[in-house]
Coordinates of N, CA and C in Angstrom, one line a residue:
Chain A
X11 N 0.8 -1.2 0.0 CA 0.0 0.0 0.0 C 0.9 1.3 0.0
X12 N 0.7 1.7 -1.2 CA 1.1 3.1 -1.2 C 1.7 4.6 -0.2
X13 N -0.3 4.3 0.6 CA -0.5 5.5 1.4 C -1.2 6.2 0.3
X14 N -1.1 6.4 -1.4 CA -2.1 7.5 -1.8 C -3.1 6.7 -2.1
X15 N -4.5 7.3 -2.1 CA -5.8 6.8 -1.9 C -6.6 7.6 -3.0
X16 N -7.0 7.1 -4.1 CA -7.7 7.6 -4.9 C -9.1 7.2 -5.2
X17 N -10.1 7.9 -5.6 CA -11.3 7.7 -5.7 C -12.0 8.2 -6.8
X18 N -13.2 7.7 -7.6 CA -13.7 6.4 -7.5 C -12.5 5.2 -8.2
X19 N -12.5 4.2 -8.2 CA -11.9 3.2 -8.8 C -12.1 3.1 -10.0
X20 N -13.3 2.9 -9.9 CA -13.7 2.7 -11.8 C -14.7 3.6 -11.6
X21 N -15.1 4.5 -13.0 CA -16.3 5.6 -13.6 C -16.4 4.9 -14.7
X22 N -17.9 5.0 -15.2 CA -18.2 4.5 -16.8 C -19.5 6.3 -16.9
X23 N -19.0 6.5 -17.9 CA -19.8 7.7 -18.4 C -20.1 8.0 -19.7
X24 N -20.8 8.8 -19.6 CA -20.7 8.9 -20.8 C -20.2 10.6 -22.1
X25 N -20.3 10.5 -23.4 CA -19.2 11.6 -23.8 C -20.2 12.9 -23.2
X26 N -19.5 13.7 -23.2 CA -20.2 15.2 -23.2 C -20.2 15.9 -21.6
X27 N -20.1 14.6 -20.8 CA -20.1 14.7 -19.6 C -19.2 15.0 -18.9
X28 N -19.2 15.3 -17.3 CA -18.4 16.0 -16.6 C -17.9 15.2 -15.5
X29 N -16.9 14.7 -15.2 CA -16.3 13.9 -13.9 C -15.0 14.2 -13.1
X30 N -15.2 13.9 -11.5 CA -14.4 14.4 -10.9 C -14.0 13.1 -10.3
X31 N -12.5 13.5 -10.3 CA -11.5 12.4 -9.7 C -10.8 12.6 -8.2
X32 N -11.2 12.5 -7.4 CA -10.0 12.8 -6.0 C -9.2 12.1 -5.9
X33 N -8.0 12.6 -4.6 CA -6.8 11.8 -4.3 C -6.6 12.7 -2.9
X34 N -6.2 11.5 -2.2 CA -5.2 12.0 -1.2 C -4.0 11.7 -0.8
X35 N -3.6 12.2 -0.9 CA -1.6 11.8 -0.9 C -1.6 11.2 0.9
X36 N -0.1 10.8 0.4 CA 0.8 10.3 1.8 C 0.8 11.0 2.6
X37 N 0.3 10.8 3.9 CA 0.5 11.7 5.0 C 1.7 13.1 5.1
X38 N 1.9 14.1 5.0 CA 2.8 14.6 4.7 C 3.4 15.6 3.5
X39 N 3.1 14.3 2.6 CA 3.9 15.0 1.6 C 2.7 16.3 0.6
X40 N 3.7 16.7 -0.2 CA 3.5 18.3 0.0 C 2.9 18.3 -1.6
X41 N 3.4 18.0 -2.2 CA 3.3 17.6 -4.0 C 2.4 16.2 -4.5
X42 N 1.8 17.2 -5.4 CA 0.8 15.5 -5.9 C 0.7 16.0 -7.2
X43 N 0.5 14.8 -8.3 CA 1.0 14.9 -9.1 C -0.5 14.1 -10.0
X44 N -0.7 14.4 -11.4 CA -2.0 13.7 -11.6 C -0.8 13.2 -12.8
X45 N -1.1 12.2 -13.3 CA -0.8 11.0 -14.5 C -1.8 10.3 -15.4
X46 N -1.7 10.5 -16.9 CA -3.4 9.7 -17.4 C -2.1 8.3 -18.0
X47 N -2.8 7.0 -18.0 CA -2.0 6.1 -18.6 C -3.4 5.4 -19.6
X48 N -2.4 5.8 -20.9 CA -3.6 4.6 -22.0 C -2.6 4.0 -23.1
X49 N -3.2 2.8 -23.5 CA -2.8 1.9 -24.0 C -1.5 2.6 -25.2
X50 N -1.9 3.4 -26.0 CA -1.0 3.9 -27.2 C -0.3 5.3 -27.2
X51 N -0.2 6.1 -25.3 CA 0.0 7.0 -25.2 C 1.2 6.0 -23.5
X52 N 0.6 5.3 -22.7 CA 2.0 5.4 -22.1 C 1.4 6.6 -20.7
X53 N 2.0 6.5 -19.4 CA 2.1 7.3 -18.9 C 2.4 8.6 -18.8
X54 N 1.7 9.7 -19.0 CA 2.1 11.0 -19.5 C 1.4 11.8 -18.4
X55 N 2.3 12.7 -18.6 CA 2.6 13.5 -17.1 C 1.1 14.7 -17.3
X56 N 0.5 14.8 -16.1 CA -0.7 16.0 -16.6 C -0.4 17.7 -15.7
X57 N 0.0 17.1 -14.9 CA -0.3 18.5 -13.5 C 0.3 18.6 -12.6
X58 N 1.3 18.6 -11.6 CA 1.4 19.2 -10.6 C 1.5 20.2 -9.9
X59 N 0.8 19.6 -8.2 CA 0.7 20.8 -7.5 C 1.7 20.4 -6.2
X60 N 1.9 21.6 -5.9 CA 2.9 22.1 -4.4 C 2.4 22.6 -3.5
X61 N 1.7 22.3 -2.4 CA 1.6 22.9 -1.2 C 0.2 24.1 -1.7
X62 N -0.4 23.6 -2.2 CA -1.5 24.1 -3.1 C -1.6 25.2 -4.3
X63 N -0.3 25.0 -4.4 CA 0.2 25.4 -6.2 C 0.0 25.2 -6.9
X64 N -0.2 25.7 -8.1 CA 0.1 24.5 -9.6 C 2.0 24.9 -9.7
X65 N 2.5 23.8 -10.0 CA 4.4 24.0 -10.0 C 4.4 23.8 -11.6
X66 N 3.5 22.9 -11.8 CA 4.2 22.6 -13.1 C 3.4 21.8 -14.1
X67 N 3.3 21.8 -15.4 CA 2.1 21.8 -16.8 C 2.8 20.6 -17.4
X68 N 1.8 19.3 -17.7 CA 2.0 18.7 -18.8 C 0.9 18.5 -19.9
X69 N 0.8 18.1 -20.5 CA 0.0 17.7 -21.6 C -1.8 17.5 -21.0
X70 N -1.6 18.9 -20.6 CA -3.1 18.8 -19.8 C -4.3 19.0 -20.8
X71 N -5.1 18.7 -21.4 CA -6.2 19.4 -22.2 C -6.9 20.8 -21.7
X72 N -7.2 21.6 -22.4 CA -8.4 22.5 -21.3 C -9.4 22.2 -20.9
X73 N -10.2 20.8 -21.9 CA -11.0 20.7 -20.8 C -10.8 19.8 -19.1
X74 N -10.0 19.7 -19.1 CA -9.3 19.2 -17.9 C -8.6 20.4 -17.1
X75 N -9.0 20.4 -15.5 CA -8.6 20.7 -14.6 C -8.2 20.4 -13.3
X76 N -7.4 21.2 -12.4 CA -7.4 20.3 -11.4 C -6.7 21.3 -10.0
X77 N -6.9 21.0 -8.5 CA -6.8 21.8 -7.3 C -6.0 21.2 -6.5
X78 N -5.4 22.0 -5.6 CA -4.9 20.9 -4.7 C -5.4 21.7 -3.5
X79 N -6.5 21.3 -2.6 CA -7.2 22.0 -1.7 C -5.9 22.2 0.0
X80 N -6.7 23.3 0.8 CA -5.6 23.4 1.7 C -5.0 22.1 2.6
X81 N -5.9 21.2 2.6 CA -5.7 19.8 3.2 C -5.0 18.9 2.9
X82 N -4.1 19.7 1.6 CA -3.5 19.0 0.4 C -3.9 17.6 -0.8
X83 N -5.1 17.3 0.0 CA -6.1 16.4 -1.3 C -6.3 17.3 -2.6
X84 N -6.4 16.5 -3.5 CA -6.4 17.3 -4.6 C -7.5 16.6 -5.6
X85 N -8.0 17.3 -6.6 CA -9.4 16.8 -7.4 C -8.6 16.9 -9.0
X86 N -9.2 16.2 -10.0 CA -8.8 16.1 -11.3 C -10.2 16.5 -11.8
X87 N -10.8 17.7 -12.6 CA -11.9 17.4 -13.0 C -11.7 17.7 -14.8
X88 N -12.3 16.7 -15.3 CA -12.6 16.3 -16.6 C -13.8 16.6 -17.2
X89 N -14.1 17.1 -18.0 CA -15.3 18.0 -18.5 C -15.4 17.2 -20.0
X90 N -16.6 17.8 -21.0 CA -17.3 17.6 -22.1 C -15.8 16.4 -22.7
X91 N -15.6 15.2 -21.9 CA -15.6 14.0 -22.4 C -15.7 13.4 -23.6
X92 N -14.5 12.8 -24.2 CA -14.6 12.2 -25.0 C -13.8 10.9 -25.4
X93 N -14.6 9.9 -26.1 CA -13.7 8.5 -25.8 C -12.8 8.2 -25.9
X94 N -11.6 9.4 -26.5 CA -10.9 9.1 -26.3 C -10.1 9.3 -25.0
X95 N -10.9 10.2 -23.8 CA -10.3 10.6 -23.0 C -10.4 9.2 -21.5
X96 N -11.0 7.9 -21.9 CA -11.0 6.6 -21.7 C -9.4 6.4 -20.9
X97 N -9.3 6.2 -19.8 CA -7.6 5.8 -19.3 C -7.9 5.6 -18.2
X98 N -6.8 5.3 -17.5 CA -6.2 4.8 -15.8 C -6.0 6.5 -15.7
X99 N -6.2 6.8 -14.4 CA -5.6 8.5 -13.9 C -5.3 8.2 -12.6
X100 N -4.0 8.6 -13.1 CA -3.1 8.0 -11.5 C -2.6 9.7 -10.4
X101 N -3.0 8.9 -9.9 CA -2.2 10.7 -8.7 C -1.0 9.9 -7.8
X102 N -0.2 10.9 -7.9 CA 0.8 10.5 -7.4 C 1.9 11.7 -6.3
X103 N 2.0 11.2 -5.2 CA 2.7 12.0 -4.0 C 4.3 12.0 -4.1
X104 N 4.7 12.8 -3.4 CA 6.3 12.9 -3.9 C 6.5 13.6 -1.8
X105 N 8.3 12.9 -1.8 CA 8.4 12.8 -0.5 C 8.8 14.0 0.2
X106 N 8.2 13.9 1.2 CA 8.3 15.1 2.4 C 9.1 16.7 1.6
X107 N 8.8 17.9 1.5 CA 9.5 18.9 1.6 C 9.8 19.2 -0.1
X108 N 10.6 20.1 -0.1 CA 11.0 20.6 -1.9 C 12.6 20.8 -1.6
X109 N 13.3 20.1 -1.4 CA 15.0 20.0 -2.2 C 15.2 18.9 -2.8
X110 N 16.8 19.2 -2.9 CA 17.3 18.7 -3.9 C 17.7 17.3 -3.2
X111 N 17.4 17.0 -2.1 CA 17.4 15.7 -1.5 C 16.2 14.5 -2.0
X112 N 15.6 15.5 -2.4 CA 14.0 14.5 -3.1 C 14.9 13.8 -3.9
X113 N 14.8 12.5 -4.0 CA 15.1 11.6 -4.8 C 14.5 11.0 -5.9
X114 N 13.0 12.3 -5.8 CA 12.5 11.7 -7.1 C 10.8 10.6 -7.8
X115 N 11.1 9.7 -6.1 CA 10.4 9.0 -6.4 C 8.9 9.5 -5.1
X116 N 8.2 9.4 -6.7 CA 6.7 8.9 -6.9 C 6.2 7.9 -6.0
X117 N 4.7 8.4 -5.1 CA 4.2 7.1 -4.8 C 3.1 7.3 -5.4
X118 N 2.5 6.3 -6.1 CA 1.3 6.3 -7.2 C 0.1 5.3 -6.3
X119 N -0.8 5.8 -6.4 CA -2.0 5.3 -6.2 C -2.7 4.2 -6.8
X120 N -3.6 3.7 -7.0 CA -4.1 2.3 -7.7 C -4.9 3.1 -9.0
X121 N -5.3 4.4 -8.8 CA -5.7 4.7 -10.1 C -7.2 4.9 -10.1
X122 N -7.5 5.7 -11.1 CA -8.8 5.6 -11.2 C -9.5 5.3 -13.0
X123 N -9.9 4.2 -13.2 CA -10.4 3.9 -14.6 C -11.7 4.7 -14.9
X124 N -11.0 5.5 -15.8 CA -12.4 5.7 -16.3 C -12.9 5.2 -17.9
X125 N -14.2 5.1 -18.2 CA -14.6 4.0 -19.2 C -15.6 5.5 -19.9
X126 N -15.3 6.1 -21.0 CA -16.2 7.1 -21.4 C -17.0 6.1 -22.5
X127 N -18.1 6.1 -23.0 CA -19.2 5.2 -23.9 C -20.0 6.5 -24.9
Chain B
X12 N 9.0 11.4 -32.7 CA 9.7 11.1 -31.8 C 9.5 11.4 -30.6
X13 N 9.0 10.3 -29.5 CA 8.5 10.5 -27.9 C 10.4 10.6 -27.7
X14 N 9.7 11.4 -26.3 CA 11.1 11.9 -25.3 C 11.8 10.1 -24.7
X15 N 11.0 9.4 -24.8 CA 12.0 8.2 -23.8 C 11.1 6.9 -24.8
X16 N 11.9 6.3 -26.0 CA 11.2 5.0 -26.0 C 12.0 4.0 -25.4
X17 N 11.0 3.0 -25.6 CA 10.8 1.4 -24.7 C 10.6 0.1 -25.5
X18 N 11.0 -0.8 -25.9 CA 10.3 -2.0 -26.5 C 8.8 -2.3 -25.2
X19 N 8.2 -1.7 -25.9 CA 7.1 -2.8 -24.8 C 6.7 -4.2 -24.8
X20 N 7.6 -5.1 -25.3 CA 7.8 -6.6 -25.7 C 6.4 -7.1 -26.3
X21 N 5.7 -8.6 -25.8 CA 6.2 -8.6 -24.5 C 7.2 -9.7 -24.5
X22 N 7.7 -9.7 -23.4 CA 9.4 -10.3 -22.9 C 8.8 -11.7 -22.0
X23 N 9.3 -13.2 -22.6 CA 8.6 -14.4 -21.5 C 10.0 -14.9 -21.5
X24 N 10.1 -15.1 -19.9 CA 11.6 -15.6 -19.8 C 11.2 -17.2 -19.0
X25 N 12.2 -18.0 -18.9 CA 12.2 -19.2 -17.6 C 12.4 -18.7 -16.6
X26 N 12.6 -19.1 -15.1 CA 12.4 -18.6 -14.1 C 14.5 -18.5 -14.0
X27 N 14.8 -18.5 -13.7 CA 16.5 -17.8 -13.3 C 17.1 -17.5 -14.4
X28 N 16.0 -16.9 -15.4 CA 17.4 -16.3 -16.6 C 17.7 -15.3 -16.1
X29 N 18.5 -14.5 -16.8 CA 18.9 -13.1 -16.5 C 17.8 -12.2 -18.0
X30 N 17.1 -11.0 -17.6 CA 16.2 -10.2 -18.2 C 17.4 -8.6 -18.2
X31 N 17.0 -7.8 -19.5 CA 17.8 -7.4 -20.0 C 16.5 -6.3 -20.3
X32 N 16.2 -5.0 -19.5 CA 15.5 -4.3 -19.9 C 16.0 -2.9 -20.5
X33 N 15.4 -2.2 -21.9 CA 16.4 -1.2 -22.2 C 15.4 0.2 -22.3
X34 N 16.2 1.0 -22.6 CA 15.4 2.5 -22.8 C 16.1 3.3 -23.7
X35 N 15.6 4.3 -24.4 CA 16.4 5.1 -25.2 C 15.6 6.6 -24.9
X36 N 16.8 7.6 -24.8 CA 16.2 8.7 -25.2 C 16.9 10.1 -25.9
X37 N 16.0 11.1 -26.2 CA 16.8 12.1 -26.6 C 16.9 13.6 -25.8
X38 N 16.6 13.5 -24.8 CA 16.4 14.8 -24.2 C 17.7 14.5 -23.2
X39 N 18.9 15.4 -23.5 CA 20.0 15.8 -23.4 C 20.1 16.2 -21.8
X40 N 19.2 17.2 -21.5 CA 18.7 17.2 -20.2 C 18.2 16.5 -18.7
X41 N 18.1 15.3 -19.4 CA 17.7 14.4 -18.3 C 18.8 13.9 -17.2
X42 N 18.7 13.9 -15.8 CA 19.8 13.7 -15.1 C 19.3 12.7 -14.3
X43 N 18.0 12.7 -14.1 CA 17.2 11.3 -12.8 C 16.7 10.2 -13.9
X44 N 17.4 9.4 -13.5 CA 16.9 7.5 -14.0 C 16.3 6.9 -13.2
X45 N 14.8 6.8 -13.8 CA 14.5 5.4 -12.7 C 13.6 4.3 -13.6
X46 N 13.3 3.4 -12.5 CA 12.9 2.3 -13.0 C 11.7 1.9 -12.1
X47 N 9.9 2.1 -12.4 CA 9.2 2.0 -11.9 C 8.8 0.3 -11.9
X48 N 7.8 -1.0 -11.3 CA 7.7 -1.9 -11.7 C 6.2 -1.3 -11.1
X49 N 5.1 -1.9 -12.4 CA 3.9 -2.2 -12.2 C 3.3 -3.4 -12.3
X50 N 2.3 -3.9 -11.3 CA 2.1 -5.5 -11.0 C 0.5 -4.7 -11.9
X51 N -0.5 -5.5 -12.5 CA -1.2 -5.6 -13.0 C -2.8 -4.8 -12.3
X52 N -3.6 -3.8 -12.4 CA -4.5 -3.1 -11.7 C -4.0 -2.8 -10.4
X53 N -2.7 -2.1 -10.5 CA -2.1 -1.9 -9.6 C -0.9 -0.4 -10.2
X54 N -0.5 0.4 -9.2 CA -0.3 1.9 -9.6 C 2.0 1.2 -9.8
X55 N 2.3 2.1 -10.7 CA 3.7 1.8 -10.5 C 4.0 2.4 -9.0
X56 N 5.5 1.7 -8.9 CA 6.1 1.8 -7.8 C 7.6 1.4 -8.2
X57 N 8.6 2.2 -7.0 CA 9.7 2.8 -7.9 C 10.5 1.4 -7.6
X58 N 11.7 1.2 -8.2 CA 12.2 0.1 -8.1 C 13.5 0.2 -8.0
X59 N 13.9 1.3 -8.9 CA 15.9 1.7 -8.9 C 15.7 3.0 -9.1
X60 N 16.6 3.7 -8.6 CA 16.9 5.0 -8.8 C 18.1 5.8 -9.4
X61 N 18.8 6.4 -10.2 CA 19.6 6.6 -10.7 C 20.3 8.1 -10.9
X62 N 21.1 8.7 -10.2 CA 21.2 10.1 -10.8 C 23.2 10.1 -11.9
X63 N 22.5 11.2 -12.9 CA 23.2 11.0 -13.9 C 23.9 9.5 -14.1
X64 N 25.2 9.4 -14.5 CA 25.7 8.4 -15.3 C 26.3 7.2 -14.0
X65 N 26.1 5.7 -14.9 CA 26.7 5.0 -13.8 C 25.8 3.6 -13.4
X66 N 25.9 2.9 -12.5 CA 25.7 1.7 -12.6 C 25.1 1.4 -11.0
X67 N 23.8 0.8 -10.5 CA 23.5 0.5 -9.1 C 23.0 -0.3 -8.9
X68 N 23.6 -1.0 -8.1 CA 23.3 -2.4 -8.1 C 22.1 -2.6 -6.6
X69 N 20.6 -3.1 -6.4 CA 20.1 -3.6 -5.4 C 19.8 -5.0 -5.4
X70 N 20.5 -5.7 -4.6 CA 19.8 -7.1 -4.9 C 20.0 -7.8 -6.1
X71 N 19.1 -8.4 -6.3 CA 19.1 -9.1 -8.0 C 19.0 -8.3 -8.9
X72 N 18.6 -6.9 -8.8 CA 18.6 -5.9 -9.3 C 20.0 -4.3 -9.9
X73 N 20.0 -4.7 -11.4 CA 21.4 -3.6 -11.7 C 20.7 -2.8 -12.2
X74 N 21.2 -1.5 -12.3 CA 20.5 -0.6 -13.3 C 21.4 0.3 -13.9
X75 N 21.9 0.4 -15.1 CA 23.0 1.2 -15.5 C 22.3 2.4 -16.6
X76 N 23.2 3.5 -16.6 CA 23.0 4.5 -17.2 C 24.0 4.9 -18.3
X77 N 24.0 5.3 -19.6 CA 24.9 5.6 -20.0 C 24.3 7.1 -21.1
X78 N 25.0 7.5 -20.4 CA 24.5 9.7 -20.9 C 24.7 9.6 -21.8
X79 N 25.9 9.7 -22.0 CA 26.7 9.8 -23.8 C 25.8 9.0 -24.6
X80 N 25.5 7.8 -24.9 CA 25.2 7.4 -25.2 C 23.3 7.3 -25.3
X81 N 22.8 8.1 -24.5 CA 21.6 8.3 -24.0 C 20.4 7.0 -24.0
X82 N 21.1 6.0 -23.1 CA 20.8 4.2 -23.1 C 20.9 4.1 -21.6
X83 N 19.4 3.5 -20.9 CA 19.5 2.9 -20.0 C 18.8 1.8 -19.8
X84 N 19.6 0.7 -18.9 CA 19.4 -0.8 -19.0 C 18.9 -0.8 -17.5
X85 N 18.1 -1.9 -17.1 CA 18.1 -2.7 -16.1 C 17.9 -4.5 -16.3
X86 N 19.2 -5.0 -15.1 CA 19.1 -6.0 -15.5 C 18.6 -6.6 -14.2
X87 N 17.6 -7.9 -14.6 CA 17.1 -8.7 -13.0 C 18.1 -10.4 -13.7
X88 N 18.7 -10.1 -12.8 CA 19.5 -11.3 -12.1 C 18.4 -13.0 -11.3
X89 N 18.8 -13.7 -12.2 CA 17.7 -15.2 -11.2 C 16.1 -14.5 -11.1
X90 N 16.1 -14.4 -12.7 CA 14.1 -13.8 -12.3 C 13.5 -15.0 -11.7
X91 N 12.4 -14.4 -10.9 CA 11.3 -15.0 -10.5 C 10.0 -14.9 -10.9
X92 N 9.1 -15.7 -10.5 CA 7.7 -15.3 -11.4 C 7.2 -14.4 -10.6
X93 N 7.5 -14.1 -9.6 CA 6.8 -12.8 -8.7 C 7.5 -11.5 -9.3
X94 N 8.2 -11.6 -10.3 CA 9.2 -10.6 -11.0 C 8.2 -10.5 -12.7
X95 N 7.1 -11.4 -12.9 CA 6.7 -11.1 -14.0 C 5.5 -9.7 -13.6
X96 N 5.5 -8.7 -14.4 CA 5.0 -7.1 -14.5 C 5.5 -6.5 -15.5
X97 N 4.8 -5.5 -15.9 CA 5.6 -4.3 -16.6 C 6.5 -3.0 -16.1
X98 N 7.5 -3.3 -16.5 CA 8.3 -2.2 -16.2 C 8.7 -1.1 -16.7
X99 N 8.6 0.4 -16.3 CA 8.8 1.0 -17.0 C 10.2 2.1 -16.4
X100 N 10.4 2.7 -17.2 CA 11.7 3.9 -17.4 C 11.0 4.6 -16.7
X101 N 11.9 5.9 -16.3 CA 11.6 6.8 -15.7 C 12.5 8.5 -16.2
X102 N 12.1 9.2 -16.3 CA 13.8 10.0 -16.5 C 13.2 11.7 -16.1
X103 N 14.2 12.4 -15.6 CA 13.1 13.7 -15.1 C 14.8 14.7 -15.3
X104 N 14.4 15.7 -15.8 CA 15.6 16.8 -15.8 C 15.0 18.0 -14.6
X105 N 14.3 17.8 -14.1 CA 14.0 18.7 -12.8 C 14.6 18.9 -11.6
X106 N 14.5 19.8 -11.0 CA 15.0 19.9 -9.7 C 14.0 19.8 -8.7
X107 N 14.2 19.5 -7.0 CA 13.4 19.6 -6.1 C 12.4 19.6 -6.6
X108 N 11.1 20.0 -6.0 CA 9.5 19.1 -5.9 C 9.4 18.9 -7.6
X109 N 10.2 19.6 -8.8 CA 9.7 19.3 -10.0 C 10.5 17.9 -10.2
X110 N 11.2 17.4 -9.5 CA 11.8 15.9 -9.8 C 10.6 15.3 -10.4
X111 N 9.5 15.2 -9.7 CA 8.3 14.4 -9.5 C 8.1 14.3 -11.4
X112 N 8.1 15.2 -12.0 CA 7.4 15.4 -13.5 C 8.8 14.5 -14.6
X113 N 7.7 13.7 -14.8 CA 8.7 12.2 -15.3 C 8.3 11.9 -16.4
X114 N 8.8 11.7 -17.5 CA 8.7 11.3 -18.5 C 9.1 9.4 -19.0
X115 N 8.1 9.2 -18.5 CA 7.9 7.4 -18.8 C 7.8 7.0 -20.6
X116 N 8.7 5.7 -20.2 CA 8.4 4.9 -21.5 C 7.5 4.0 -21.3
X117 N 6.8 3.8 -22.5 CA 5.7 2.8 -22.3 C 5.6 1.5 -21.7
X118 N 6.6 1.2 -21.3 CA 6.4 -0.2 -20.4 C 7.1 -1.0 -21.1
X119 N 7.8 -2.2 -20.9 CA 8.0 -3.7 -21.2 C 7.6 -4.6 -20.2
X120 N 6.4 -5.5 -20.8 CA 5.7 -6.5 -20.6 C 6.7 -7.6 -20.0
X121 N 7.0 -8.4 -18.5 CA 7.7 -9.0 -18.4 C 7.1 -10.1 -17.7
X122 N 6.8 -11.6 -18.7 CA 6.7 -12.8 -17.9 C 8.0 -14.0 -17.5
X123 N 7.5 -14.0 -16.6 CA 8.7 -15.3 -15.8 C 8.1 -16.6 -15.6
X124 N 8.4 -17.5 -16.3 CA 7.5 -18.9 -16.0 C 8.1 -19.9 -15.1
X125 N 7.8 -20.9 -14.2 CA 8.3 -21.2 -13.8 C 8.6 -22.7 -14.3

């Protein structure tokens, strides 16, 4: 077990629609990070946040957004849906603090599948 | 051209061969290597870690880096079938909390039979 905890597990929806994804990181840590993984794209980086920042931009769509509230849980929300936007959406926590001692590593959550129809 | 490819196999070995996983990339910038292992409906989790160039060994586990060449390997020593998953690369040119923003290769599929 991880320690991050993401919710729901699995979503089936449908296109046009609007869905939100939570996560709570590792006790502690300060950064969480969202990840979409699908079959012909591979793990690709979407968003992170810092201590309720945005730090830093990946291949986010617009209609996709995302918070990292003061409790440091953070929400992924996904808007006007479409099947291609079908993946695993992983959030992922990173350890204690911001230096150069971070080593890097990711703790990833079990994911959340979503199934757009 | 993606930033970090991967043969995504997939790769079926006997149980104590030695596994030979590779990566390639082109972004000149990257200084953190790692090596995530994913078990199936299940989130990756990190497995070696690597800064800039060089070779580290955990366990049955090597993982070597070579910059120049911009080629990284991990090899598992006496696999096991608790060793079949997909593995993937890892590689980040960031500093502090931006380490976290990683540029993954698609995975190689790894079964171990017994």
């Amino acid at each position: 077990d991880s320690g991050v905890t993401q919710t729901p597990k699995h979503l089936i929806t449908a296109t046009g629609q609007r869905v939100t994804l939570r996560c709570s990181p590792r006790s502690g840590d300060l950064s969480v990070y969202w990840y979409q993984q699908s079959l012909d794209q591979g793990l690709q980086f979407l968003i992170q946040y810092y201590n309720g920042e945005e730090r830093a931009k990946g291949n986010i769509l617009e209609r996709f957004s995302a918070q990292q509230f003061p409790d440091l849980h953070s929400e992924l929300n996904l808007s006007s849906l479409e099947l291609g936007d079908s993946a695993l959406y992983f959030c992922a926590s990173s350890a204690r603090g911001d230096s150069l001692a971070n080593t890097g590593e990711l703790f990833f959550g079990e994911g959340s599948r979503l199934t757009v129809l | 051209q993606k930033e970090v490819e991967q043969d995504p196999g997939p790769l079926s070995v006997p149980e104590g061969a030695i596994v030979s996983l590779n990566c390639t990339y082109s972004n000149s910038a990257f200084q953190y290597f790692m090596w995530y292992r994913q078990y199936s409906r299940k989130g990756p989790e990190l497995l070696m870690y690597t800064y800039s160039s060089g070779n580290k060994e955990d366990g049955r586990f090597t993982a070597q880096v070579d910059k120049s060449s911009k080629y990284i390997s991990l090899f598992i020593r006496d696999s096991q079938p608790s060793d079949s998953a997909t593995y993937l690369c890892a590689m980040s040119a960031g500093r502090g909390s931006t380490l976290g923003r990683l540029y993954f290769g698609r995975g190689t599929q790894l079964t171990v039979w017994p």
